[in-house]
Amino acid sequence: MFFEILDDKIELPYKKLKAVSSGPTVLIGVSGCGKTATCYHLCRTRFALYFDCYASNNMMYLLQKIAQIVPTEKSEETQWQFENKTRHYISCLLLSRLLVLDYLLSKDPLLCSFDWLKYQLSSRTE
């Protein structure tokens, strides 16, 4: 026989994450391992901040800003300044998303998490 039927049910990654994580979740993996699909499934069921490093204008701008401030000479002081500015830029990006979400919820209290995901994915809303 070329295949075997298993009795065990396959647990999808997003269901496992949803069951064990109520706080911030960061997914890191190789290309093609299912991170995007897992994120989409999670974002359909709960409000989340979604960033795509390749397709998001916000992320591209953030990466450009960070590249501009990389110190040419590394010392404890320049490293501290770089990390501090990087944290500031990332905090600004996160805060801006949260402010937009807060505004949308104030205008439409019935806004669902899937609609919020669609706002974040739309290039016209960045």
Coordinates of C-alpha atoms in Angstrom, one line a residue:
M1 CA 0.0 0.0 0.0
F2 CA 1.4 3.4 -0.9
F3 CA -0.4 5.4 1.8
E4 CA -1.5 4.9 5.3
I5 CA -4.7 6.4 6.9
L6 CA -4.0 7.8 10.3
D7 CA -6.7 7.9 13.0
D8 CA -5.2 11.0 14.6
K9 CA -6.8 14.3 13.7
I10 CA -4.4 17.0 12.4
E11 CA -4.4 20.1 14.5
L12 CA -4.1 23.3 12.5
P13 CA -1.4 25.7 13.7
Y14 CA -3.8 28.6 14.2
K15 CA -6.1 26.5 16.4
K16 CA -3.2 25.5 18.6
L17 CA -2.0 29.1 18.8
K18 CA -5.5 30.4 19.5
A19 CA -5.8 27.9 22.4
V20 CA -2.5 28.6 24.1
S21 CA -1.9 32.3 23.4
S22 CA -4.0 35.3 24.4
G23 CA -1.1 37.8 24.3
P24 CA 1.2 39.0 21.6
T25 CA 2.3 36.3 19.2
V26 CA 5.3 36.5 16.9
L27 CA 5.6 33.9 14.1
I28 CA 9.1 33.3 12.6
G29 CA 9.7 30.6 10.1
V30 CA 11.1 29.6 6.8
S31 CA 9.4 30.5 3.5
G32 CA 6.4 28.3 2.9
C33 CA 5.9 27.0 6.4
G34 CA 2.4 28.5 6.7
K35 CA 3.0 31.7 8.7
T36 CA 0.8 33.8 6.5
A37 CA -2.1 31.4 6.5
T38 CA -1.8 31.0 10.3
C39 CA -1.8 34.8 10.8
Y40 CA -4.9 35.2 8.5
H41 CA -6.8 32.5 10.5
L42 CA -5.9 34.1 13.8
C43 CA -6.8 37.6 12.6
R44 CA -10.2 36.4 11.5
T45 CA -11.0 35.4 15.0
R46 CA -9.4 38.1 17.1
F47 CA -8.2 41.7 16.7
A48 CA -4.5 41.7 15.9
L49 CA -1.8 43.9 14.3
Y50 CA -0.6 42.4 11.1
F51 CA 2.5 43.5 9.3
D52 CA 3.9 42.0 6.1
C53 CA 7.6 42.9 5.8
Y54 CA 7.5 42.6 2.0
A55 CA 4.1 44.0 1.0
S56 CA 3.4 46.6 3.7
N57 CA 4.2 50.2 2.8
N58 CA 4.5 50.9 6.6
M59 CA 7.1 48.1 7.0
M60 CA 9.0 49.1 4.0
Y61 CA 9.2 52.7 5.3
L62 CA 10.2 51.5 8.7
L63 CA 13.0 49.3 7.3
Q64 CA 14.3 52.3 5.2
K65 CA 14.3 54.6 8.3
I66 CA 16.2 52.0 10.3
A67 CA 18.7 51.4 7.5
Q68 CA 19.4 55.2 7.5
I69 CA 20.3 55.3 11.2
V70 CA 22.6 52.2 11.3
P71 CA 25.8 53.5 12.9
T72 CA 28.9 53.5 10.7
E73 CA 31.1 52.8 13.7
K74 CA 29.9 50.6 16.5
S75 CA 30.4 51.5 20.1
E76 CA 28.3 51.1 23.2
E77 CA 27.0 54.7 22.7
T78 CA 26.1 54.4 19.0
Q79 CA 24.6 51.0 19.6
W80 CA 22.4 52.4 22.4
Q81 CA 21.3 55.3 20.2
F82 CA 20.5 53.0 17.3
E83 CA 18.5 50.6 19.5
N84 CA 16.7 53.5 21.2
K85 CA 15.7 55.1 17.9
T86 CA 14.7 51.8 16.4
R87 CA 12.5 51.1 19.4
H88 CA 11.0 54.6 19.0
Y89 CA 10.2 54.0 15.3
I90 CA 8.6 50.6 16.0
S91 CA 6.6 52.0 18.9
C92 CA 5.3 54.8 16.6
L93 CA 4.2 52.2 14.0
L94 CA 2.4 50.1 16.6
L95 CA 0.8 53.1 18.2
S96 CA -0.4 54.4 14.8
R97 CA -2.1 51.1 14.1
L98 CA -3.7 51.1 17.5
L99 CA -5.0 54.6 17.1
V100 CA -6.5 53.7 13.7
L101 CA -8.2 50.7 15.3
D102 CA -9.5 52.8 18.2
Y103 CA -10.9 55.3 15.7
L104 CA -12.6 52.7 13.6
L105 CA -14.1 51.1 16.7
S106 CA -15.4 54.4 17.8
K107 CA -17.1 54.9 14.5
D108 CA -18.3 51.3 14.2
P109 CA -18.5 49.4 17.5
L110 CA -19.6 46.3 15.5
L111 CA -16.4 46.3 13.5
C112 CA -15.2 42.7 13.3
S113 CA -11.6 41.4 13.5
F114 CA -11.8 40.2 9.9
D115 CA -12.7 43.7 8.7
W116 CA -9.8 45.1 10.7
L117 CA -7.5 42.6 8.9
K118 CA -8.8 43.8 5.6
Y119 CA -8.1 47.4 6.5
Q120 CA -4.5 46.5 7.4
L121 CA -4.0 44.5 4.1
S122 CA -5.3 47.2 1.9
S123 CA -2.6 49.3 0.3
R124 CA -5.0 52.2 0.1
T125 CA -5.3 52.5 3.9
E126 CA -1.5 52.6 4.7

